[in-house]
Tab-separated table of C-alpha atoms and ligand atoms in Angstrom:
chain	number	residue	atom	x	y	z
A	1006	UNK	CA	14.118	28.702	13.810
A	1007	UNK	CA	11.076	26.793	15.377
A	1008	UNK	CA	11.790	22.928	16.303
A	1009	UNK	CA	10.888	20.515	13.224
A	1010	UNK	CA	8.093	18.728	13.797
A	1011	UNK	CA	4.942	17.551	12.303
A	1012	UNK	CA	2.824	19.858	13.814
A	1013	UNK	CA	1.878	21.390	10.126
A	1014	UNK	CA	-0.683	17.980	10.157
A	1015	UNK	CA	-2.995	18.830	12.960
A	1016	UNK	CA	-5.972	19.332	12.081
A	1017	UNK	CA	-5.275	17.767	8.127
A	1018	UNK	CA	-8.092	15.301	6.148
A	1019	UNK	CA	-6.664	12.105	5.011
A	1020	UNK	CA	-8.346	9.560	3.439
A	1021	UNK	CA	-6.567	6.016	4.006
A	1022	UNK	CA	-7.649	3.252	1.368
A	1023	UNK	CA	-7.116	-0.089	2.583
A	1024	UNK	CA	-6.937	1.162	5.781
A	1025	UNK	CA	-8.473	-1.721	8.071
A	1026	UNK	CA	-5.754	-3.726	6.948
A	1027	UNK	CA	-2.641	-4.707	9.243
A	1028	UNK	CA	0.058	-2.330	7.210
A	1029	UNK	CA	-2.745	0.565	6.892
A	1030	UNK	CA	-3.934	0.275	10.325
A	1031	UNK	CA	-0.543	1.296	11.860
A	1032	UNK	CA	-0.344	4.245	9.136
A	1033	UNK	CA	-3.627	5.341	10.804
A	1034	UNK	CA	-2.608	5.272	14.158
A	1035	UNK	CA	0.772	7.306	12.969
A	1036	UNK	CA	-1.421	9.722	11.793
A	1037	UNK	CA	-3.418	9.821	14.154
A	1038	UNK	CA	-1.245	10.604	17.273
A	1039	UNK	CA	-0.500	13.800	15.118
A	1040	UNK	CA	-3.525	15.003	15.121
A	1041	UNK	CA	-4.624	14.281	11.882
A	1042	UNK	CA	-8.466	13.325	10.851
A	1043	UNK	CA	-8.704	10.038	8.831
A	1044	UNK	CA	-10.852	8.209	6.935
A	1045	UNK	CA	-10.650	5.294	6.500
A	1046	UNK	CA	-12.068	4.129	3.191
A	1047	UNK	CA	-12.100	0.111	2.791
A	1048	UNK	CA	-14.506	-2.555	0.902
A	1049	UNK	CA	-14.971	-3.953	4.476
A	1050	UNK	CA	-16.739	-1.716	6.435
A	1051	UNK	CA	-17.428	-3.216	9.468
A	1052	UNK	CA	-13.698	-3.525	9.932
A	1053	UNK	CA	-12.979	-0.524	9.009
A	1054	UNK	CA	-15.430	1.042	11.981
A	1055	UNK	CA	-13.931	-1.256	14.180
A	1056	UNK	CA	-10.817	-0.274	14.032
A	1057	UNK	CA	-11.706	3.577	13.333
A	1058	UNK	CA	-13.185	3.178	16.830
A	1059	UNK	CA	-10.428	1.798	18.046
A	1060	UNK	CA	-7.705	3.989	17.044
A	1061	UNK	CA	-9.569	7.527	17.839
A	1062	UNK	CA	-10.456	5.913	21.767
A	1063	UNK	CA	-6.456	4.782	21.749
A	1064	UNK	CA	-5.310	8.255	20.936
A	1065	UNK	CA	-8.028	10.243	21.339
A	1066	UNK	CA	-8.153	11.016	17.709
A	1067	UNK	CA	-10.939	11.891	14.875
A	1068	UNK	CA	-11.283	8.619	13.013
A	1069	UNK	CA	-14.399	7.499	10.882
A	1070	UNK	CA	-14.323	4.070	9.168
A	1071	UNK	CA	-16.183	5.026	4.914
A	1072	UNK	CA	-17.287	1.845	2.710
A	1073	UNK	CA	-15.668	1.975	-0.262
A	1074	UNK	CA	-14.274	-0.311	-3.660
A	1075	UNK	CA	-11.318	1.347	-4.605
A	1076	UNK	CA	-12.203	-0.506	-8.261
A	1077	UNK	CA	-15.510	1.132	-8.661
A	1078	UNK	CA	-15.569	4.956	-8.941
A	1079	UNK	CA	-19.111	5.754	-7.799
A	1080	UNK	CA	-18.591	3.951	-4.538
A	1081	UNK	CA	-15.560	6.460	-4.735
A	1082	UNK	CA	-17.459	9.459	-5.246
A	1083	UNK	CA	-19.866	8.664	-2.464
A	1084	UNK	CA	-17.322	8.009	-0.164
A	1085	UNK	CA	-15.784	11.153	-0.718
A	1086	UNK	CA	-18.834	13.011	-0.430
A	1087	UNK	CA	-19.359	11.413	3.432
A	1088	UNK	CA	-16.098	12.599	4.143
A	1089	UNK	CA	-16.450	15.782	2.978
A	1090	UNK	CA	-19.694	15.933	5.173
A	1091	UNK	CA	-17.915	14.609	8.256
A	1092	UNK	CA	-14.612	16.461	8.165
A	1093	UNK	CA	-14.302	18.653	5.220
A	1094	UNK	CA	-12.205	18.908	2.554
A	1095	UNK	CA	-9.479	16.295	2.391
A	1096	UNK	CA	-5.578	17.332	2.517
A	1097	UNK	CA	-3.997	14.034	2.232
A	1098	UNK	CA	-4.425	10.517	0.038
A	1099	UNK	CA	-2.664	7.499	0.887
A	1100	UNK	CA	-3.533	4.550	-1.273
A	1101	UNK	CA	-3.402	1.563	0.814
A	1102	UNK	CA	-5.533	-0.738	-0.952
A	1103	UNK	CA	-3.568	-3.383	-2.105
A	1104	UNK	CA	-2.620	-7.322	-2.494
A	1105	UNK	CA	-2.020	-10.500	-3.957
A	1106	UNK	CA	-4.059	-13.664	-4.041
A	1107	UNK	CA	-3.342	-17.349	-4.532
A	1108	UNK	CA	-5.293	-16.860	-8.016
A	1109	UNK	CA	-2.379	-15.427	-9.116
A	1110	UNK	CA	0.666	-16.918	-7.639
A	1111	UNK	CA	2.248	-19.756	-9.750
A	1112	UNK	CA	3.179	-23.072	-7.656
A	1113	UNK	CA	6.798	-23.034	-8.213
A	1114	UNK	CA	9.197	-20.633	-8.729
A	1115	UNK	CA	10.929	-21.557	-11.902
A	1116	UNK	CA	9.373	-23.962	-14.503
A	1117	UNK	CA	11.866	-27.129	-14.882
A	1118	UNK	CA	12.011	-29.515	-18.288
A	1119	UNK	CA	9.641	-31.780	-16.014
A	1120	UNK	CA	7.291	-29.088	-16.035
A	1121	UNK	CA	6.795	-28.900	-19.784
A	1122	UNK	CA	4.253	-31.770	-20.617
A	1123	UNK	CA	2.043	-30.706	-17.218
A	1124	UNK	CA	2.802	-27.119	-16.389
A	1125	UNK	CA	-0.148	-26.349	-14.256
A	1126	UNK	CA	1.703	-25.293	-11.872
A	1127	UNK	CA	3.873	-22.364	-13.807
A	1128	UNK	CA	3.174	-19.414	-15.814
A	1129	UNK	CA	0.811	-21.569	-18.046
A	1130	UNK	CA	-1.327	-22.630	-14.927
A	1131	UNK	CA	-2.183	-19.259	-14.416
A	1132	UNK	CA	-5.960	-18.187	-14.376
A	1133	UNK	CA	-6.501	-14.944	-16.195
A	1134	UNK	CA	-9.258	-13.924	-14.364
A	1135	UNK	CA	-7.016	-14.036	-10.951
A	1136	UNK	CA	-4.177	-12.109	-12.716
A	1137	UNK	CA	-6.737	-9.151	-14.051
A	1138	UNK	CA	-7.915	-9.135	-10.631
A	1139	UNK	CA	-4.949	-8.630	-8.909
A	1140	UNK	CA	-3.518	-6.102	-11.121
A	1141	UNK	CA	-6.415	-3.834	-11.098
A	1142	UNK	CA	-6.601	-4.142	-7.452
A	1143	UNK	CA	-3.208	-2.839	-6.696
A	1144	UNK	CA	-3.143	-0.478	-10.308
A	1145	UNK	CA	-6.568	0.832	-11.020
A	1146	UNK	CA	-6.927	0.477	-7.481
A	1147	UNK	CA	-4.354	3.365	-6.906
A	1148	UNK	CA	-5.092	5.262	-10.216
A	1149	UNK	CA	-9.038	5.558	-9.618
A	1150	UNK	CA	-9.161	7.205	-5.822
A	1151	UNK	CA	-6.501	9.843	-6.991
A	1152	UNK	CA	-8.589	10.830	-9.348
A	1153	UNK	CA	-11.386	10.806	-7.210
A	1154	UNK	CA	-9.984	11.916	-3.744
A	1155	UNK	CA	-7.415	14.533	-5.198
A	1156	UNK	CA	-10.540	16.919	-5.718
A	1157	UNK	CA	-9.987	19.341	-3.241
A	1158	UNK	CA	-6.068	19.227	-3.428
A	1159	UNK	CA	-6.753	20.548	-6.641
A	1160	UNK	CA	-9.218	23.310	-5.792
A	1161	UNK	CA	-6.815	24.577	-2.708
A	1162	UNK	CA	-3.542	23.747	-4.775
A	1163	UNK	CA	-1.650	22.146	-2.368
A	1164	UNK	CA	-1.891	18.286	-1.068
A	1165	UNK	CA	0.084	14.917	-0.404
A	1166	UNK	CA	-0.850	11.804	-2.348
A	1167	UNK	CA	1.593	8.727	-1.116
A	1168	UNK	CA	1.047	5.399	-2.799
A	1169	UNK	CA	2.250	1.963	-1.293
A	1170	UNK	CA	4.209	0.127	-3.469
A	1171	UNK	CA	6.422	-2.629	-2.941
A	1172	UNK	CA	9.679	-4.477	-2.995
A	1173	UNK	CA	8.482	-6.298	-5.705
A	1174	UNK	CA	8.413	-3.389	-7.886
A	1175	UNK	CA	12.263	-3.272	-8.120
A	1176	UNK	CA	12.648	-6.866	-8.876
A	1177	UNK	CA	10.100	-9.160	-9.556
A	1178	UNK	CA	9.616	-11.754	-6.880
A	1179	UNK	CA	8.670	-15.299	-7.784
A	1180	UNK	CA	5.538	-16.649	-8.268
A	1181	UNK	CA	3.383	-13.348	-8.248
A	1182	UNK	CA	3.763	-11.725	-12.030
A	1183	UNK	CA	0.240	-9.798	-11.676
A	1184	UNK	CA	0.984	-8.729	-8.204
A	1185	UNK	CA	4.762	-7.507	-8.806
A	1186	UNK	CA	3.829	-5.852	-12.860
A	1187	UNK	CA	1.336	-3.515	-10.824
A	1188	UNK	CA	3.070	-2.592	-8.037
A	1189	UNK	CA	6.119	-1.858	-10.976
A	1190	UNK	CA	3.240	0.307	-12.400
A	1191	UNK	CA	2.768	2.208	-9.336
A	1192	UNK	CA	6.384	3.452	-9.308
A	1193	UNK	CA	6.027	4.252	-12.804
A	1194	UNK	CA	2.103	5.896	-11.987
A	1195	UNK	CA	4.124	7.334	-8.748
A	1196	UNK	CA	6.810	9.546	-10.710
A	1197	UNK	CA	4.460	10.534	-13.710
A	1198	UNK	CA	1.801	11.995	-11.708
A	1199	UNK	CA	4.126	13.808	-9.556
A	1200	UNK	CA	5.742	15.471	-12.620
A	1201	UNK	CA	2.018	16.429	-13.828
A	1202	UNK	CA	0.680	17.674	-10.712
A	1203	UNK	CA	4.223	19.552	-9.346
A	1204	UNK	CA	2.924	23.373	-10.520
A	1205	UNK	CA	-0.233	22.691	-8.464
A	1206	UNK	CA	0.702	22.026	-5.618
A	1207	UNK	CA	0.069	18.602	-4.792
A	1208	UNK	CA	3.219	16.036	-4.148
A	1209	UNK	CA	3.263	12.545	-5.034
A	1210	UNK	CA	5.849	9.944	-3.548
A	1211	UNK	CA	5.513	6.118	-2.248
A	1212	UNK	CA	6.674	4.066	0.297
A	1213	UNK	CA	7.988	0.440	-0.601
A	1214	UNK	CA	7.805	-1.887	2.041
A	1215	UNK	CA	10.118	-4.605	2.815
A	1216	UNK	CA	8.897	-7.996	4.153
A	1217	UNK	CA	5.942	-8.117	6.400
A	1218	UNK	CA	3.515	-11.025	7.395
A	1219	UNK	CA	-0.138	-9.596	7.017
A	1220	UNK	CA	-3.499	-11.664	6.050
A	1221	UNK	CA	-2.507	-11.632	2.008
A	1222	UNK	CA	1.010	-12.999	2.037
A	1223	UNK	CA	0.878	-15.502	4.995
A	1224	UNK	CA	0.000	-18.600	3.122
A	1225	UNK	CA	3.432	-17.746	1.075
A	1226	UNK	CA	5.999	-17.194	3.657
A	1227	UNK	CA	4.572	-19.499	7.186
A	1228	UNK	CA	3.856	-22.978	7.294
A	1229	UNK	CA	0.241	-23.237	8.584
A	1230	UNK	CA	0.872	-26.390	10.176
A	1231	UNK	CA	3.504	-25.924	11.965
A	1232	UNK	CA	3.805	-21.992	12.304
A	1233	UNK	CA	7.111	-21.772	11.228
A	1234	UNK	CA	8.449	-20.059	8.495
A	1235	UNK	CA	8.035	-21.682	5.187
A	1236	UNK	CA	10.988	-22.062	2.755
A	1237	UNK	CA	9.841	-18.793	1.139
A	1238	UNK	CA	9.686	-16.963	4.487
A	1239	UNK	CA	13.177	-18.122	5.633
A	1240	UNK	CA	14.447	-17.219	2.194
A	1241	UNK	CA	13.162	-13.571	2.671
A	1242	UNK	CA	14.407	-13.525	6.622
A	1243	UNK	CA	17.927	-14.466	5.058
A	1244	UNK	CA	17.781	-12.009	2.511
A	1245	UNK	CA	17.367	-9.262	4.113
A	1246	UNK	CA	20.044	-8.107	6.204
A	1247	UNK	CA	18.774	-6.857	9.591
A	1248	UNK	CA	17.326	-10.882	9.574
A	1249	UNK	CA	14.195	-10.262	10.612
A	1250	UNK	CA	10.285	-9.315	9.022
A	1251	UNK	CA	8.937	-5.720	9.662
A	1252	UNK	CA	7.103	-4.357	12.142
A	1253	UNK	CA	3.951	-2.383	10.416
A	1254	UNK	CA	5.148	0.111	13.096
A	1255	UNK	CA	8.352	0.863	10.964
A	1256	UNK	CA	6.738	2.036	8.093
A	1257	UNK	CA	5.205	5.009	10.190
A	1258	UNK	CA	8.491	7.407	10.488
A	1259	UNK	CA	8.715	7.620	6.546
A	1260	UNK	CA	5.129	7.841	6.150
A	1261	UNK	CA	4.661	11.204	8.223
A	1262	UNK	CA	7.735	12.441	7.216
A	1263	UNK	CA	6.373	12.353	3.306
A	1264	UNK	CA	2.845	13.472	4.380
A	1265	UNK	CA	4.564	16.550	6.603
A	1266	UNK	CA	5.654	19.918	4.965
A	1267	UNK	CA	9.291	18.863	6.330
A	1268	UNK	CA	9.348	17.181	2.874
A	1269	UNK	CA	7.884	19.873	0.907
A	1270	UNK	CA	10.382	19.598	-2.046
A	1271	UNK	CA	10.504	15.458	-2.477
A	1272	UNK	CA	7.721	14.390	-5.308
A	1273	UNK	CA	8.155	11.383	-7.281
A	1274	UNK	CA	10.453	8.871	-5.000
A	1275	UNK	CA	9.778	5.574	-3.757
A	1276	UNK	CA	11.405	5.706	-0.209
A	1277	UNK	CA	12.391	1.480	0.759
A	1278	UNK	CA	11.493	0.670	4.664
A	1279	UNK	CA	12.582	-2.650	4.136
A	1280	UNK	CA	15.644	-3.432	6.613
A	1281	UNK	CA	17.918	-3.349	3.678
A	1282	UNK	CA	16.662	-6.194	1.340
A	1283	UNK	CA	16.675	-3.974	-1.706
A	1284	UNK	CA	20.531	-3.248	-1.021
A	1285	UNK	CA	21.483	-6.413	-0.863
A	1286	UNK	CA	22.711	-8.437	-3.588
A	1287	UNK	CA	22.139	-11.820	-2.286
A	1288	UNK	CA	25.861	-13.201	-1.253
B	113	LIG	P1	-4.202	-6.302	4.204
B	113	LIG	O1	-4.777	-7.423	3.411
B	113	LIG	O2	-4.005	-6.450	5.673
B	113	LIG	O3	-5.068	-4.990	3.941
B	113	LIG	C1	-5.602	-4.634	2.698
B	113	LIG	C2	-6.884	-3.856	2.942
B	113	LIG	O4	-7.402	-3.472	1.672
B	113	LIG	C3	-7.976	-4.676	3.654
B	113	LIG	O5	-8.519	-3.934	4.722
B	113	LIG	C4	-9.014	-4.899	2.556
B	113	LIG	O6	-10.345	-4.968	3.032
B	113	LIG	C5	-8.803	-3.665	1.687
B	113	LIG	N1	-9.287	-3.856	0.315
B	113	LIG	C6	-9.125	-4.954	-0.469
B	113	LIG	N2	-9.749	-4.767	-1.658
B	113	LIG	C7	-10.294	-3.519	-1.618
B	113	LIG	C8	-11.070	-2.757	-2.533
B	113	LIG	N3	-11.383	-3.229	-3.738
B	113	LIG	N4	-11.467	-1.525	-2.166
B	113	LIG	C9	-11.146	-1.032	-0.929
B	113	LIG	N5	-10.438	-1.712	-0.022
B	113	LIG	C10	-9.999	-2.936	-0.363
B	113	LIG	O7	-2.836	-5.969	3.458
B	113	LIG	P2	-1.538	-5.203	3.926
B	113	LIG	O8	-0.456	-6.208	3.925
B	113	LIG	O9	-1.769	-4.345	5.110
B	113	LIG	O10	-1.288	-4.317	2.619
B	113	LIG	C11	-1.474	-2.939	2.535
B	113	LIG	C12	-0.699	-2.444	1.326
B	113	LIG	O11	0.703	-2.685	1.521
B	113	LIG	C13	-1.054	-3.141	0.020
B	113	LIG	O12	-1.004	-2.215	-1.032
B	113	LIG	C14	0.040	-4.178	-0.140
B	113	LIG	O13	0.206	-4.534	-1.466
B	113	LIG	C15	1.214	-3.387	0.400
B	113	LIG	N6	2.384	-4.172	0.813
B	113	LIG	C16	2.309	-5.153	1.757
B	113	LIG	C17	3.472	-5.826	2.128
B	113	LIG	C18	3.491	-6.913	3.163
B	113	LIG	O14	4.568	-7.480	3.408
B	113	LIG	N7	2.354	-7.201	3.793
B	113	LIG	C19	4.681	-5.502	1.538
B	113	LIG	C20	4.713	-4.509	0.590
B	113	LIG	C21	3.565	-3.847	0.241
């Protein structure tokens, strides 16, 4: 028998959304020290080149940065049409693109009897328009590009479509409702696709990451004046129980190991790389 390895993705066509951000941009560089060709397919271009550059000089890689909204389908279509131009027909879809906002993130965790006469600051205080975004960001957001970017999958029956989903989607985290009901979706979207698309070759699974501090959650868990860890941070360093936050570095293992062929008979899981916070009950 030959030595397991992920040699089966040289050569493959991913598109990444989201890509350009902090989480994505290590699952691009894990891909491409493989030998895979990505693109990587974000609303902010210009960051997305940047770090395309930077990635295929680092590793000598293929790397293109694509514009793209993953909440508007023609930008989709185009998108995948530039790939398709540049590198050919794609292999692989991770759906990247993803987040919360402030918009939709209530001021305190649970609403107290002084809360009732001026509850601006709980569930009521929500603005609708910050909760629709959010939830079609990180639902339609995921739903729209596989439909989209799973084109050619189809056409050469086989493919790998790996959403990024979240701890939230096992248990609701406070203060984000939008944020935590869509990434409790994208389980849900996870599984059912993988059941419809299993006799055509194409696999479906997600990753949930644990606790990381990237550009949408840093206003929740540091303190921006002093650069310590707010109360919510330290809450989530206590809670889980290797005591730290992840590394976007640790999410690449699982990731290539669910894109590779090794895992050729796993469709529809959610695979935690959160340093045990899901296992643990709290006390
Ligand atoms: P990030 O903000 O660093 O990156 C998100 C990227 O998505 C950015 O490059 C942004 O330009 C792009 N984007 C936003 N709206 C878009 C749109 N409409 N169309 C195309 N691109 C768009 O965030 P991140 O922390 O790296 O998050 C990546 C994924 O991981 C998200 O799905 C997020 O929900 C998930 N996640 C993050 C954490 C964490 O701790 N940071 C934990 C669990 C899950």
């Amino acid at each position: 028998m030959k030595p397991l390895s992920f040699e089966d993705l040289k050569g493959k066509v991913c598109v990444i959304t989201g890509g350009a951000g902090v989480l994505g941009g290590a699952l691009v560089k894990a891909m491409a020290s493989v030998g895979i060709k990505v693109a990587i397919a974000d609303i902010d271009k210009d960051t997305a080149d940047k770090v395309a550059a930077e990635i295929a000089a680092e590793y000598g890689a293929q790397v293109i940065g694509v514009a793209a909204n993953v909440l508007d389908k023609e930008s989709l279509v185009q998108a995948k049409a530039e790939i398709n131009r540049q590198f050919g027909e794609i292999d692989i879809l991770i759906n990247g693109a993803g987040g919360n906002s402030p918009q939709a993130t209530t001021k305190v965790e649970q609403m107290e009897e002084k809360d009732i006469d001026n509850p601006a600051d709980t569930f009521y205080g929500l603005q609708m328009e910050g909760f629709d975004k959010v939830f079609a960001l990180n639902f339609k957001g995921t739903v729209l590009p596989t439909m989209v970017f799973t084109g050619d999958m189809l056409k050469n029956k086989k493919g790998v479509v790996l959403n990024i989903s979240s701890m939230n989607s096992y248990k609701p985290l406070t203060k984000i409702p939008a944020y935590s009901a869509a990434k409790a979706s994208v389980n849900n979207f996870t599984e059912w696709l993988a059941v419809h698309l299993a006799k055509v070759g194409i696999r479906v699974n997600a990753i949930a990451p644990g606790f990381f501090i990237t550009h949408q959650n840093r206003f929740l868990v540091m303190d921006e004046k002093t650069g310590d860890f707010s109360p919510r941070g330290k809450k989530i360093v206590d809670n889980t129980p290797m005591g730290k936050f992840g590394e976007p570095e640790d999410l690449q293992g699982t990731t290539l190991y669910l894109l590779s062929d090794i895992s050729g008979f796993v469709t529809g899981i959610v695979i935690p790389v959160d340093g045990g916070y899901s296992a643990y009950g709290g006390v």
